[in-house]
Short mmCIF file of C-alpha atoms and ligand atoms in Angstrom, two decimals:
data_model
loop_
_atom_site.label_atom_id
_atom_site.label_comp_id
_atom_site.label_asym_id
_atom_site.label_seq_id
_atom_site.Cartn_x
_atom_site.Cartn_y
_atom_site.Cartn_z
CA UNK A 1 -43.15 -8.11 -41.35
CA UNK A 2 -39.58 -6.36 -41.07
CA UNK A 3 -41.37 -3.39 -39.50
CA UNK A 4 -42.73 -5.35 -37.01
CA UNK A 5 -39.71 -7.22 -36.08
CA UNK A 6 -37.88 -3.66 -35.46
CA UNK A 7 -41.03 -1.80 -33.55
CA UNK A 8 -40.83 -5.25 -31.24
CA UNK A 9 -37.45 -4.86 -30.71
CA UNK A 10 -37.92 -1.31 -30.56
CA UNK A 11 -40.09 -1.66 -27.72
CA UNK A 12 -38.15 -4.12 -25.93
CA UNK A 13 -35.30 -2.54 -25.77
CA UNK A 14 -37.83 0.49 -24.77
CA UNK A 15 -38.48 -1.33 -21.82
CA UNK A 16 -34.99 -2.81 -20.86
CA UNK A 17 -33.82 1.06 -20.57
CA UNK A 18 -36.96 1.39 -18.43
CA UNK A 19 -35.98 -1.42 -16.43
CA UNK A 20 -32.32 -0.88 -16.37
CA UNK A 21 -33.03 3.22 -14.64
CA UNK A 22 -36.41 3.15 -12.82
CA UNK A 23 -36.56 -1.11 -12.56
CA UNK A 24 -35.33 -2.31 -8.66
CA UNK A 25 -32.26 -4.20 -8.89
CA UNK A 26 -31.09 -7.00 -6.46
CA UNK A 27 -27.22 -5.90 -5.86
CA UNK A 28 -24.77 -8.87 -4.79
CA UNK A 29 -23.08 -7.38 -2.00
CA UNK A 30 -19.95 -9.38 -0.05
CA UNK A 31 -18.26 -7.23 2.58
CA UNK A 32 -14.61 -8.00 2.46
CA UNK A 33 -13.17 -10.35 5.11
CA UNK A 34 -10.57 -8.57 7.53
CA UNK A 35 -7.76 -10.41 8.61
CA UNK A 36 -5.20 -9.27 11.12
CA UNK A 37 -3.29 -8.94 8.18
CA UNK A 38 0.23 -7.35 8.11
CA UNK A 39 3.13 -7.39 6.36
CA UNK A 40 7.23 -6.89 7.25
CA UNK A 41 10.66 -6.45 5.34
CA UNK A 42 13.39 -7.43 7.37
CA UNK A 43 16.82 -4.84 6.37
CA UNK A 44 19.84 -5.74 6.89
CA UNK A 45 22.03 -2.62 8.29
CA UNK A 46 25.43 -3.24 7.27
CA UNK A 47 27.90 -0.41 5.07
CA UNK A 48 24.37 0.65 4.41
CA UNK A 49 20.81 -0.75 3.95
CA UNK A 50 19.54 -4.18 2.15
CA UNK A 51 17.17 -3.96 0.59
CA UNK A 52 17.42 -0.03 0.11
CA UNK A 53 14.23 -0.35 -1.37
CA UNK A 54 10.81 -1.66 -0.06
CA UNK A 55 7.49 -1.52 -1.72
CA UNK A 56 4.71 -1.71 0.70
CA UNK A 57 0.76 -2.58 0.06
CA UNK A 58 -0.97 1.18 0.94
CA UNK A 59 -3.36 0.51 3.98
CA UNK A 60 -1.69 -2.67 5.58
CA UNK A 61 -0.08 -2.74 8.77
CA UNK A 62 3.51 -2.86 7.83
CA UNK A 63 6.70 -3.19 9.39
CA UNK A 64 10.24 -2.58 8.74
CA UNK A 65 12.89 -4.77 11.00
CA UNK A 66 16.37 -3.35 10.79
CA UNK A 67 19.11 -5.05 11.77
CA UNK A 68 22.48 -3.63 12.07
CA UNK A 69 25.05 -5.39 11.95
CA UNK A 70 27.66 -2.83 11.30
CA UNK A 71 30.16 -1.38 13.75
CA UNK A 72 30.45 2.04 12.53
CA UNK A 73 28.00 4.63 14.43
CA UNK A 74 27.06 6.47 11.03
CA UNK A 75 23.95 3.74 10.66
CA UNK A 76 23.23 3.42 14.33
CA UNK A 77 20.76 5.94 13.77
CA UNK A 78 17.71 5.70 11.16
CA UNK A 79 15.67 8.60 10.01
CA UNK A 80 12.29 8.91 8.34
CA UNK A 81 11.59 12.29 8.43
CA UNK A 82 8.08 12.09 6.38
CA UNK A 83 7.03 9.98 9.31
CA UNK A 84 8.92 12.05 12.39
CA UNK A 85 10.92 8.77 13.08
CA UNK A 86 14.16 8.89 14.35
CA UNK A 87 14.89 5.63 15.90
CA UNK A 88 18.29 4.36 17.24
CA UNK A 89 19.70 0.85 16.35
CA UNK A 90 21.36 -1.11 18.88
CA UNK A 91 24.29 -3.30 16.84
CA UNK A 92 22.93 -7.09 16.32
CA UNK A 93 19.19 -6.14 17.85
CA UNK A 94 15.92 -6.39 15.54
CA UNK A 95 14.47 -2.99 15.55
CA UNK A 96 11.00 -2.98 14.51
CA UNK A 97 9.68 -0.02 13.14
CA UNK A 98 6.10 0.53 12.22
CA UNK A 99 4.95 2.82 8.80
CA UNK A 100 2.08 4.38 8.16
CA UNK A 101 0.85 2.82 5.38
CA UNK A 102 -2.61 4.75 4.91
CA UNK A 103 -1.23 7.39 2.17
CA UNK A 104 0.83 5.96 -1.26
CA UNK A 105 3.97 7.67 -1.98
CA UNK A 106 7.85 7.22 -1.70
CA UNK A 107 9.26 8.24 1.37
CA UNK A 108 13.09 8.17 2.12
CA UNK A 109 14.77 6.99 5.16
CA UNK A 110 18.39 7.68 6.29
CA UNK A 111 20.67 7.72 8.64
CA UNK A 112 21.33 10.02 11.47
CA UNK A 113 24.07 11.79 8.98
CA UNK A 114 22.03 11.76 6.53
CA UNK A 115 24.99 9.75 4.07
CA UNK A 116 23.31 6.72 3.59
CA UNK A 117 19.81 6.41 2.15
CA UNK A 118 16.66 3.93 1.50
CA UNK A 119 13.32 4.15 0.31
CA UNK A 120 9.62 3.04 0.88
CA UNK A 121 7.19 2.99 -1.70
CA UNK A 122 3.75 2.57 -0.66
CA UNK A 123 1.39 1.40 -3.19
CU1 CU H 1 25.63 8.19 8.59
#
């Protein structure tokens, strides 16, 4: 009787491995809904950057509104040189800046001088 019992199951299983690599399987597919979906940071400019860092979401629009409310022309310049963007920053003006989200990595940004320094992590 015990022999039985393990040939049966034997065979069944037999058959689910059958099934399971030659068998025709129904897959559940959902395609993903797309939303205009974005996301921004607003930084404060001001005896340097806040936040100096920013972690963005790899492959969704993003971006980065500096303000700068400091006097001093060291920060009225901001550099991100992985992304060829050198982009001025009129005191008390939003500047919105767009990054390239599409590859994950930290990236640096500075200013024109090169003294003061932030970072994006995309991720
Ligand atoms: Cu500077």
């Amino acid at each position: 009787m015990t022999k039985l019992i393990v040939l049966l199951i034997g065979l069944i299983i037999i058959a689910f491995i059958l099934w399971w690599f030659f068998g025709k399987h129904d897959v559940t597919s959902t395609e993903a809904a797309v939303t205009a979906e974005r996301q921004s940071v607003d930084i404060t400019v001001s005896g340097g950057y806040s936040p100096e860092q920013v972690v963005l979401k790899q492959g969704v629009p993003a971006v980065l509104n500096f303000t700068r409310k400091d006097a001093s022309t060291c920060l009225d310049r901001v550099v991100f040189s992985d992304f060829g963007i050198n982009q001025e920053l009129p005191k008390n003006q939003l500047e919105a800046i767009e990054i390239d989200t599409s590859k994950p990595g930290e990236y640096d940004w500075a200013c024109g001088m090169d003294m003061f320094h932030g970072k994006v992590i995309i991720k």
